[in-house]
Amino acid sequence: MQIFNSMTRKKEELKPIQPGKVGIYACGPTVYNFFHIGNARPFIVFDVLRRYLEHRGYEVTFVQNFTDIDDKMIKRAKEDGATVQDVADRFIREYFVDAQALGIRPATVHPRATEHIPQIIAIIETLLKKGLAYESAGDVYYRVKAFPEYGCLCGQNLEDLASGARVSVDEQKEDPLDFALWKAQKPGEPAWDSPWGPGRPGWHIECSAMSTTYLGDTFDIHCGGKDLLFPHHENEIAQTSGATGKPYVHYWMHNGFINIDNEKMSKSKGNFFTVRDIAKQYDLEAVRMFMLSAHYRSPVNFSRDMIEQAKSSLERLYIAREQLQFLLNAAGDGEPSEAEAAFLMECDKARVRFYEAMDDDMNTADALGALFELVREVHKLPQKGGCKKAIAQGLETLTSLAGVLGLLGKQEDAVSPEVEKMVAERAEARKNKDWKRSDELGDGITALGYFLSVTRGGQKVRKGV
RNA sequence: GGUGCCAUAGCCAAGCGGUAAGGCGAAGGUCUGCAAAACCUUUAUUCCCCGGUUCAAAUCCGGGUGGCACCUCCA
């Protein structure tokens, strides 16, 4: 598999440190609120990365952290009159609610920053010992100038960074570019004991501590949003490599942003959507579909219209699956017909094309194209006298490939007995050419969120996406 | 000022040297009591503009134009 490495800015063949195993660290949310649609993108696309690698036989250790201590956490706790930990516990729970609805699997490990204070302190101590950090009035800062490779990820040298810096000058720091590893406690803030007095960790150091705790000093893939490239990931490299003297990460992956009406989403612009809000109007699987319809590195524009489009195309996938299930139920034993043999070839072609797309830096848009070409083949299948073996194989191809994208997650909906009854009554009415009654029942069924279809195999009902 | 990214049909979006995937929408058709749904067909002689390289360019190079992002503890 080729992966675009932000460090080298090239596609590179993925060569895991240990054959057959891949370690991935993904920057997770700061749990001070419900997460928003922009947060959702990395969660979804890197969930797909993990699913795909597992699908291809890798054993994946996927680590995604929760940042449960920082300024925003403290602010939120004050507003709510709760402790920082209460806020964290609450929004971690809420994270899993939205994540599940988006088809995002729980990570192998979900470490919390506050549960790794000893590891954080250990790294800072090493950095101090090596002269890569200094203490200043209870704070500890990273000495950026002492790490020659600083800027290797973002491709900027120190001078350029300094000239463009909008960092406020802080007399505590030796250099404006230096960043906090440890912050001395301020009144009313939560704090942990440390060799430098009570305080809390800086943001960047958390990820260094958590990633290396679970994945080792050097691991395969680190991912996150493009905006984290600098300074967050740059700082992680400085901290971790600085402390260990080893390379930190082999492949850096960064997803592009989500814009709202071609503008950056931000609270100040008021174009800010939480996933929870969107869930009130849309099935979140459609949101996932939307995210995967473009390449993960390009920016995408979010709008109601885009979700509607994604919803319709998702529907098409479900209909194909349903058609295969319908054919499977009617199929018998025996050997595949000529048409089915051709269909099986198309299944193989779709799978190959799907893999090629995914191997090319996770081109989900192209992979989706392969899936839809398979969908068309499904509908070419004869309606009668199918062969169980062939249909089942087609169904397996469709669901397993869609499953790599985390799509088609919903099981076939059991139609409620109430609706079953209405369908039966409607069939009876139609037999008697009682069109009025038939229409009434039809409208009733539709109103309950079902689609009725009368042409193939008699009456069929299905639940809308 | 520094560093990058992008421009493909009404909309979304692949393709990145060999003659334009796919989805949504729209139009026509099949089916149907009429619809809806479903299925089928059609829907870019052309890829922002101008030059260049090449037998061959949406794809490479140069120059424009128009968008966007990072350099702020925003994914």
Coordinates of C-alpha atoms (C1' of nucleotides) in Angstrom, one line a residue:
Chain A
M1 CA 0.0 0.0 0.0
Q2 CA 1.2 3.5 -0.9
I3 CA 0.8 6.2 1.6
F4 CA 1.3 9.9 1.1
N5 CA 3.8 10.8 3.8
S6 CA 3.5 14.4 4.9
M7 CA 7.1 14.3 6.1
T8 CA 8.6 13.6 2.7
R9 CA 5.6 14.9 0.7
K10 CA 5.6 11.8 -1.4
K11 CA 3.7 8.6 -1.7
E12 CA 5.7 5.8 -0.1
E13 CA 5.2 2.1 0.1
L14 CA 4.0 1.1 3.6
K15 CA 6.7 -1.0 5.2
P16 CA 5.7 -1.8 8.8
I17 CA 8.4 -2.1 11.4
Q18 CA 7.2 -5.6 12.3
P19 CA 6.0 -7.5 9.3
G20 CA 2.3 -8.1 9.4
K21 CA 1.7 -5.5 12.2
V22 CA 1.0 -1.8 12.0
G23 CA 0.9 0.7 14.9
I24 CA -1.2 3.8 14.4
Y25 CA -1.6 6.8 16.6
A26 CA -4.4 9.2 15.8
C27 CA -4.9 12.5 17.6
G28 CA -8.2 12.3 19.3
P29 CA -10.7 14.9 20.6
T30 CA -10.4 17.3 23.5
V31 CA -13.4 16.2 25.4
Y32 CA -14.9 19.6 26.4
N33 CA -17.9 19.4 24.1
F34 CA -19.7 17.2 21.5
F35 CA -17.4 16.8 18.6
H36 CA -18.1 18.7 15.4
I37 CA -18.3 17.7 11.7
G38 CA -14.7 18.7 11.2
N39 CA -13.5 16.5 14.0
A40 CA -15.5 13.7 12.4
R41 CA -13.4 13.6 9.2
P42 CA -10.1 12.3 10.7
F43 CA -12.0 9.8 12.9
I44 CA -13.8 8.4 9.9
V45 CA -11.0 8.4 7.3
F46 CA -8.4 6.8 9.7
D47 CA -11.0 4.3 10.9
V48 CA -11.1 3.3 7.2
L49 CA -7.3 3.1 7.1
R50 CA -7.4 0.7 10.0
R51 CA -10.3 -1.3 8.6
Y52 CA -8.5 -1.7 5.3
L53 CA -5.2 -2.7 6.8
E54 CA -7.0 -5.3 8.9
H55 CA -9.0 -6.5 5.9
R56 CA -5.7 -7.1 4.1
G57 CA -4.5 -9.2 7.0
Y58 CA -2.5 -6.8 9.2
E59 CA -2.7 -6.8 12.9
V60 CA -3.3 -3.2 13.7
T61 CA -2.8 -1.5 17.0
F62 CA -4.9 1.7 16.8
V63 CA -4.4 4.2 19.5
Q64 CA -6.6 7.3 19.8
N65 CA -6.2 9.6 22.8
F66 CA -8.6 11.8 24.7
T67 CA -7.2 15.1 25.7
D68 CA -8.9 15.6 29.0
I69 CA -7.0 18.5 30.5
D70 CA -6.3 21.8 28.8
D71 CA -7.6 25.4 28.9
K72 CA -10.9 24.6 27.1
M73 CA -11.5 21.8 29.6
I74 CA -11.0 24.1 32.5
K75 CA -13.2 26.7 31.0
R76 CA -16.0 24.3 30.4
A77 CA -15.8 22.9 33.9
K78 CA -16.1 26.4 35.3
E79 CA -19.1 27.1 33.2
D80 CA -20.8 23.9 34.1
G81 CA -19.9 24.2 37.8
A82 CA -18.4 20.7 37.4
T83 CA -14.9 19.3 37.8
V84 CA -12.7 18.9 34.8
Q85 CA -12.9 15.1 35.3
D86 CA -16.7 15.2 35.2
V87 CA -16.6 17.1 32.0
A88 CA -14.2 14.6 30.5
D89 CA -16.1 11.6 31.6
R90 CA -19.3 13.0 30.2
F91 CA -17.9 13.9 26.8
I92 CA -16.0 10.7 26.5
R93 CA -19.3 8.9 26.9
E94 CA -20.8 11.2 24.3
Y95 CA -17.9 10.7 21.9
F96 CA -18.7 7.0 21.8
V97 CA -22.4 7.7 21.0
D98 CA -21.6 9.8 18.0
A99 CA -18.7 7.7 16.9
Q100 CA -20.8 4.6 16.9
A101 CA -23.5 6.3 14.8
L102 CA -20.8 7.3 12.3
G103 CA -19.5 3.7 12.1
I104 CA -16.2 4.6 13.8
R105 CA -15.0 1.6 15.7
P106 CA -13.5 2.0 19.2
A107 CA -9.7 2.2 19.0
T108 CA -7.5 -0.6 20.4
V109 CA -6.7 1.8 23.2
H110 CA -8.2 5.1 24.1
P111 CA -5.7 6.6 26.5
R112 CA -6.5 9.7 28.6
A113 CA -3.9 12.4 29.1
T114 CA -4.5 12.6 32.8
E115 CA -3.8 8.9 33.2
H116 CA -0.3 9.3 31.8
I117 CA 1.2 12.0 34.0
P118 CA 4.2 9.9 35.2
Q119 CA 5.1 9.1 31.6
I120 CA 4.8 12.8 30.7
I121 CA 7.1 13.8 33.6
A122 CA 9.6 11.2 32.6
I123 CA 9.9 12.6 29.1
I124 CA 10.3 16.1 30.4
E125 CA 13.0 15.1 32.8
T126 CA 14.9 13.5 30.0
L127 CA 14.6 16.6 27.9
L128 CA 15.8 18.7 30.7
K129 CA 18.8 16.5 31.2
K130 CA 19.6 16.7 27.6
G131 CA 19.4 20.5 27.5
L132 CA 16.4 20.4 25.2
A133 CA 14.2 22.0 27.8
Y134 CA 14.4 24.5 30.6
E135 CA 12.5 25.4 33.7
S136 CA 11.2 28.9 34.2
A137 CA 9.1 30.0 37.2
G138 CA 7.4 26.6 37.6
D139 CA 6.8 26.2 33.8
V140 CA 9.0 24.0 31.6
Y141 CA 9.6 25.0 28.0
Y142 CA 11.1 23.2 25.1
R143 CA 14.2 24.8 23.7
V144 CA 13.4 24.8 20.1
K145 CA 16.8 26.1 19.0
A146 CA 18.5 23.2 20.6
F147 CA 16.8 20.7 18.2
P148 CA 18.3 21.1 14.8
E149 CA 15.6 19.1 13.0
Y150 CA 12.9 21.5 14.2
G151 CA 10.8 22.3 11.1
C152 CA 11.4 19.1 9.3
L153 CA 7.7 18.1 9.2
C154 CA 6.3 21.5 8.2
G155 CA 9.1 22.2 5.8
Q156 CA 10.0 25.5 7.3
N157 CA 13.2 26.7 8.8
L158 CA 13.5 28.4 12.2
E159 CA 13.9 31.8 10.7
D160 CA 10.8 31.7 8.6
L161 CA 8.8 30.3 11.4
A162 CA 10.1 33.1 13.6
S163 CA 9.3 35.8 11.1
G164 CA 5.8 34.7 10.6
A165 CA 5.2 33.9 14.2
R166 CA 2.1 35.4 15.7
V167 CA 3.1 33.9 19.0
S168 CA 2.8 36.4 21.8
V169 CA 6.1 37.3 23.4
D170 CA 6.3 35.8 26.8
E171 CA 9.1 36.9 29.1
Q172 CA 9.1 33.4 30.6
K173 CA 10.5 32.0 27.4
E174 CA 14.0 32.2 26.0
D175 CA 12.6 32.3 22.5
P176 CA 9.1 33.0 21.1
L177 CA 9.0 29.7 19.3
D178 CA 9.6 27.7 22.5
F179 CA 6.5 25.9 23.7
A180 CA 5.3 24.7 27.1
L181 CA 5.9 21.2 28.3
W182 CA 4.6 21.8 31.8
K183 CA 2.5 24.7 33.1
A184 CA 2.6 25.8 36.7
Q185 CA -0.7 25.7 38.5
K186 CA -2.8 28.8 38.4
P187 CA -5.3 29.4 41.2
G188 CA -8.3 27.2 40.9
E189 CA -6.9 24.9 38.3
P190 CA -6.4 21.2 38.6
A191 CA -2.7 20.2 39.2
W192 CA -0.4 17.2 39.5
D193 CA 2.8 17.1 41.5
S194 CA 6.0 17.3 39.6
P195 CA 9.7 18.0 40.2
W196 CA 8.9 21.6 39.2
G197 CA 6.0 22.0 41.5
P198 CA 2.3 21.5 41.0
G199 CA 1.0 22.0 37.5
R200 CA -0.3 20.3 34.3
P201 CA 1.1 19.1 31.1
G202 CA 1.3 21.1 27.9
W203 CA -0.8 19.8 25.0
H204 CA 1.9 18.5 22.7
I205 CA 3.7 16.4 25.4
E206 CA 0.6 14.4 26.1
C207 CA 0.6 12.8 22.6
S208 CA 4.3 12.0 22.9
A209 CA 3.7 10.2 26.1
M210 CA 0.6 8.3 25.1
S211 CA 1.8 7.3 21.6
T212 CA 5.1 5.9 22.9
T213 CA 3.5 4.2 25.9
Y214 CA 1.4 2.0 23.6
L215 CA 3.4 1.9 20.4
G216 CA 7.0 2.2 21.4
D217 CA 9.6 4.9 20.8
T218 CA 9.3 4.5 17.0
F219 CA 6.1 3.4 15.3
D220 CA 4.5 3.2 11.9
I221 CA 1.8 5.8 11.3
H222 CA 0.7 9.0 13.0
C223 CA -2.3 10.8 11.7
G224 CA -4.5 13.8 12.3
G225 CA -5.9 16.9 10.7
K226 CA -3.7 19.0 8.5
D227 CA -3.8 21.9 10.9
L228 CA -2.0 19.7 13.5
L229 CA 1.0 19.5 11.3
F230 CA 2.3 22.6 12.8
P231 CA 2.9 23.1 15.6
H232 CA 1.4 20.1 17.2
H233 CA 3.1 17.3 15.3
E234 CA 6.3 19.2 14.7
N235 CA 6.5 19.6 18.5
E236 CA 5.8 15.9 19.1
I237 CA 8.7 15.0 16.9
A238 CA 11.0 17.5 18.7
Q239 CA 9.9 16.1 22.1
T240 CA 9.9 12.4 21.3
S241 CA 12.9 12.2 19.0
G242 CA 14.7 14.7 21.3
A243 CA 14.2 12.4 24.3
T244 CA 14.7 9.0 22.7
G245 CA 17.3 9.9 20.1
K246 CA 15.4 7.7 17.7
P247 CA 13.1 8.5 14.8
Y248 CA 9.6 9.0 16.1
V249 CA 7.2 8.1 13.3
H250 CA 7.7 6.5 9.8
Y251 CA 4.6 7.8 8.1
W252 CA 2.6 11.0 8.8
M253 CA -0.9 11.2 7.4
H254 CA -3.0 14.4 7.4
N255 CA -6.5 14.8 6.3
G256 CA -7.9 18.0 4.6
F257 CA -10.4 20.3 6.1
I258 CA -14.1 20.6 5.9
N259 CA -15.4 23.9 4.8
I260 CA -19.0 25.2 5.2
D261 CA -20.1 27.0 2.1
N262 CA -16.5 27.3 1.0
E263 CA -15.5 29.0 4.3
K264 CA -13.6 27.6 7.1
M265 CA -15.8 26.3 9.9
S266 CA -15.3 28.4 13.0
K267 CA -17.3 29.3 16.0
S268 CA -16.9 33.0 15.3
K269 CA -18.5 32.6 11.8
G270 CA -21.4 30.7 13.3
N271 CA -21.1 28.0 10.7
F272 CA -20.3 25.4 13.2
F273 CA -22.1 22.0 13.3
T274 CA -21.7 19.3 15.9
V275 CA -22.3 15.8 14.8
R276 CA -25.0 15.5 17.4
D277 CA -26.9 18.3 15.8
I278 CA -26.6 16.8 12.3
A279 CA -27.8 13.5 13.8
K280 CA -31.2 15.1 14.5
Q281 CA -31.8 15.5 10.8
Y282 CA -29.7 12.8 9.0
D283 CA -28.6 9.3 9.4
L284 CA -25.0 9.6 10.2
E285 CA -24.1 6.8 7.8
A286 CA -24.9 9.4 5.1
V287 CA -22.3 11.7 6.7
R288 CA -19.8 8.9 6.5
M289 CA -20.6 8.3 2.9
F290 CA -20.1 12.0 2.2
M291 CA -16.7 12.0 3.9
L292 CA -15.5 9.1 1.8
S293 CA -16.8 10.4 -1.5
A294 CA -13.7 12.6 -1.7
H295 CA -10.0 11.9 -1.2
Y296 CA -9.1 12.3 2.4
R297 CA -6.4 14.9 1.7
S298 CA -8.5 17.3 -0.3
P299 CA -10.7 19.9 1.3
V300 CA -14.4 19.2 1.1
N301 CA -17.4 21.4 1.3
F302 CA -20.1 20.5 3.6
S303 CA -23.7 21.4 3.0
R304 CA -27.2 20.0 3.3
D305 CA -27.2 19.3 -0.4
M306 CA -24.0 17.2 -0.2
I307 CA -25.5 15.1 2.6
E308 CA -28.6 14.6 0.5
Q309 CA -26.5 13.4 -2.4
A310 CA -24.5 11.1 -0.2
K311 CA -27.7 9.7 1.3
S312 CA -29.1 8.9 -2.1
S313 CA -26.0 7.1 -3.3
L314 CA -25.8 5.2 0.0
E315 CA -29.4 4.1 -0.6
R316 CA -28.3 2.7 -3.9
L317 CA -25.8 0.5 -2.1
Y318 CA -28.4 -0.8 0.3
I319 CA -30.8 -1.5 -2.6
A320 CA -28.2 -3.7 -4.3
R321 CA -27.6 -5.6 -1.1
E322 CA -31.3 -6.1 -0.7
Q323 CA -31.6 -7.3 -4.2
L324 CA -28.9 -9.9 -3.6
Q325 CA -30.6 -11.0 -0.4
F326 CA -33.8 -11.3 -2.3
L327 CA -32.2 -13.4 -5.0
L328 CA -30.4 -15.5 -2.5
N329 CA -33.7 -16.4 -0.8
A330 CA -35.0 -17.6 -4.1
A331 CA -31.9 -19.3 -5.3
G332 CA -31.4 -23.1 -5.4
D333 CA -28.4 -25.4 -5.4
G334 CA -26.6 -26.3 -8.5
E335 CA -23.9 -24.7 -10.6
P336 CA -23.8 -21.0 -11.6
S337 CA -25.4 -20.1 -14.9
E338 CA -23.5 -18.4 -17.6
A339 CA -24.8 -15.1 -16.5
E340 CA -23.8 -15.8 -12.9
A341 CA -20.4 -17.0 -13.9
A342 CA -19.9 -13.6 -15.7
F343 CA -21.2 -11.9 -12.6
L344 CA -18.6 -13.7 -10.5
M345 CA -15.9 -12.4 -12.8
E346 CA -17.2 -8.9 -12.3
C347 CA -17.1 -9.4 -8.6
D348 CA -13.4 -10.3 -8.8
K349 CA -12.8 -7.3 -11.1
A350 CA -14.5 -5.0 -8.6
R351 CA -12.5 -6.4 -5.7
V352 CA -9.2 -5.9 -7.6
R353 CA -10.1 -2.4 -8.6
F354 CA -11.2 -1.6 -5.0
Y355 CA -7.9 -2.8 -3.6
E356 CA -5.9 -0.9 -6.2
A357 CA -7.8 2.3 -5.3
M358 CA -7.2 1.7 -1.6
D359 CA -3.6 0.8 -2.1
D360 CA -3.1 4.1 -3.8
D361 CA -3.1 6.3 -0.7
M362 CA -6.5 5.3 0.4
N363 CA -8.5 6.6 -2.6
T364 CA -11.9 6.0 -1.2
A365 CA -13.7 7.9 -4.0
D366 CA -12.2 5.6 -6.6
A367 CA -13.0 2.6 -4.4
L368 CA -16.5 3.7 -4.2
G369 CA -16.6 3.8 -8.0
A370 CA -15.6 0.1 -8.0
L371 CA -18.4 -0.7 -5.7
F372 CA -21.0 1.1 -7.8
E373 CA -19.8 -0.8 -10.9
L374 CA -20.5 -3.9 -8.9
V375 CA -23.9 -2.6 -8.1
R376 CA -24.8 -2.3 -11.7
E377 CA -23.7 -5.9 -12.3
V378 CA -26.0 -7.0 -9.5
H379 CA -29.0 -5.7 -11.3
K380 CA -28.1 -7.5 -14.5
L381 CA -28.5 -10.8 -12.7
P382 CA -31.5 -13.0 -13.8
Q383 CA -34.4 -12.7 -11.5
K384 CA -35.1 -16.4 -11.4
G385 CA -33.4 -19.7 -10.8
G386 CA -30.3 -18.3 -9.2
C387 CA -27.5 -20.4 -7.8
K388 CA -27.0 -20.0 -4.1
K389 CA -23.3 -20.3 -4.3
A390 CA -22.9 -17.6 -6.8
I391 CA -25.3 -15.1 -5.3
A392 CA -23.8 -15.7 -1.8
Q393 CA -20.4 -14.9 -3.2
G394 CA -21.6 -11.7 -4.8
L395 CA -23.3 -10.7 -1.5
E396 CA -20.0 -11.4 0.3
T397 CA -18.0 -9.3 -2.1
L398 CA -20.4 -6.3 -1.8
T399 CA -20.7 -6.4 2.0
S400 CA -17.1 -7.1 2.7
L401 CA -15.8 -4.2 0.5
A402 CA -18.5 -1.9 1.8
G403 CA -17.5 -3.0 5.2
V404 CA -13.9 -1.8 4.6
L405 CA -15.4 1.6 4.2
G406 CA -17.6 1.1 7.2
L407 CA -20.7 1.2 5.1
L408 CA -23.7 -1.0 4.8
G409 CA -23.4 -1.4 8.6
K410 CA -27.1 -1.7 9.2
Q411 CA -28.6 -5.1 9.2
E412 CA -31.6 -5.9 7.1
D413 CA -34.4 -4.1 8.9
A414 CA -36.9 -6.4 10.4
V415 CA -40.2 -5.0 9.2
S416 CA -42.5 -4.4 12.1
P417 CA -45.5 -6.7 12.4
E418 CA -47.7 -3.7 12.1
V419 CA -46.2 -2.8 8.7
E420 CA -46.3 -6.5 7.6
K421 CA -50.0 -6.4 8.3
M422 CA -50.5 -3.3 6.3
V423 CA -48.6 -4.8 3.4
A424 CA -50.7 -7.9 3.4
E425 CA -53.9 -5.9 3.6
R426 CA -52.7 -3.8 0.7
A427 CA -52.1 -6.8 -1.4
E428 CA -55.6 -8.0 -0.7
A429 CA -57.0 -4.7 -1.6
R430 CA -55.1 -4.6 -4.8
K431 CA -56.4 -8.1 -5.7
N432 CA -59.9 -6.7 -5.3
K433 CA -58.9 -3.6 -7.3
D434 CA -59.8 -1.5 -4.3
W435 CA -57.4 1.2 -5.3
K436 CA -58.6 3.7 -2.7
R437 CA -57.9 1.3 0.2
S438 CA -54.6 0.3 -1.5
D439 CA -53.5 3.9 -1.7
E440 CA -54.4 4.6 1.9
L441 CA -52.4 1.7 3.1
G442 CA -49.5 2.6 0.8
D443 CA -49.4 6.2 2.1
G444 CA -49.5 4.8 5.6
I445 CA -46.6 2.6 5.0
T446 CA -44.5 5.3 3.4
A447 CA -45.3 7.7 6.3
L448 CA -43.7 5.1 8.6
G449 CA -40.5 5.5 6.7
Y450 CA -40.7 2.5 4.4
F451 CA -40.5 2.2 0.7
L452 CA -42.9 0.0 -1.2
S453 CA -42.0 -1.8 -4.3
V454 CA -44.4 -3.9 -6.3
T455 CA -42.7 -5.1 -9.4
R456 CA -40.2 -7.6 -8.4
G457 CA -41.2 -10.7 -6.5
G458 CA -44.6 -9.3 -5.5
Q459 CA -44.7 -6.6 -2.9
K460 CA -41.5 -5.7 -1.1
V461 CA -41.0 -3.3 1.7
R462 CA -37.9 -1.8 3.0
K463 CA -36.9 0.8 5.5
G464 CA -35.4 4.0 4.1
V465 CA -31.8 5.0 5.0
Chain B
rG1 C1' 6.7 38.1 4.4
rG2 C1' 7.5 32.4 4.6
rU3 C1' 5.3 27.4 3.2
rG4 C1' 1.9 24.5 0.7
rC5 C1' -2.8 23.0 -1.8
rC6 C1' -6.6 23.4 -5.5
rA7 C1' -9.3 24.6 -10.5
rU8 C1' -12.6 18.2 -14.6
rA9 C1' -20.4 18.2 -16.9
rG10 C1' -26.2 21.5 -13.4
rC11 C1' -23.9 19.6 -8.4
rC12 C1' -20.2 16.2 -6.1
rA13 C1' -15.8 13.6 -7.6
rA14 C1' -11.9 9.9 -9.6
rG15 C1' -8.2 9.9 -13.3
rC16 C1' -2.0 12.6 -13.0
rG17 C1' 1.6 11.0 -20.5
rG18 C1' -2.1 7.0 -24.4
rU19 C1' -7.3 9.4 -26.1
rA20 C1' -12.7 11.5 -19.9
rA21 C1' -14.5 6.1 -13.6
rG22 C1' -18.5 6.6 -10.4
rG23 C1' -22.5 9.1 -7.5
rC24 C1' -26.4 12.9 -7.2
rG25 C1' -29.7 15.6 -10.4
rA26 C1' -32.2 15.9 -15.2
rA27 C1' -34.5 13.8 -19.7
rG28 C1' -36.6 9.4 -22.2
rG29 C1' -38.1 4.3 -21.6
rU30 C1' -39.7 -0.5 -18.9
rC31 C1' -43.0 -1.8 -15.0
rU32 C1' -47.7 0.0 -12.8
rG33 C1' -54.8 1.0 -12.0
rC34 C1' -52.4 6.0 -11.7
rA35 C1' -48.2 7.1 -9.1
rA36 C1' -44.0 6.3 -6.2
rA37 C1' -40.0 3.1 -5.8
rA38 C1' -36.9 0.0 -8.7
rC39 C1' -34.4 -1.1 -13.3
rC40 C1' -32.5 0.3 -18.4
rU41 C1' -30.8 4.3 -21.7
rU42 C1' -29.0 9.2 -22.6
rU43 C1' -26.5 13.3 -20.2
rA44 C1' -18.0 16.7 -20.9
rU45 C1' -15.1 15.9 -28.9
rU46 C1' -13.3 17.8 -23.7
rC47 C1' -10.7 18.9 -18.3
rC48 C1' -9.8 27.8 -15.8
rC49 C1' -6.7 30.8 -19.7
rC50 C1' -2.1 31.4 -22.8
rG51 C1' 2.4 29.4 -24.5
rG52 C1' 6.0 25.1 -24.6
rU53 C1' 7.8 19.7 -24.5
rU54 C1' 6.0 15.1 -27.0
rC55 C1' 4.0 10.7 -32.1
rA56 C1' 0.5 11.6 -28.0
rA57 C1' -1.1 16.3 -22.4
rA58 C1' -6.9 16.9 -18.3
rU59 C1' -2.2 14.7 -17.0
rC60 C1' 4.8 17.2 -17.8
rC61 C1' 7.2 22.5 -18.0
rG62 C1' 6.8 28.1 -18.1
rG63 C1' 3.5 32.3 -17.5
rG64 C1' -1.3 34.1 -16.2
rU65 C1' -6.2 34.2 -13.6
rG66 C1' -9.3 32.7 -9.7
rG67 C1' -10.1 30.0 -5.0
rC68 C1' -8.1 27.9 -0.2
rA69 C1' -5.0 26.6 3.9
rC70 C1' -0.9 26.7 7.6
rC71 C1' 2.9 29.8 10.0
rU72 C1' -2.4 31.2 16.9
rC73 C1' -3.1 24.6 22.2
rC74 C1' -8.9 25.1 15.5
rA75 C1' -9.4 18.2 13.0

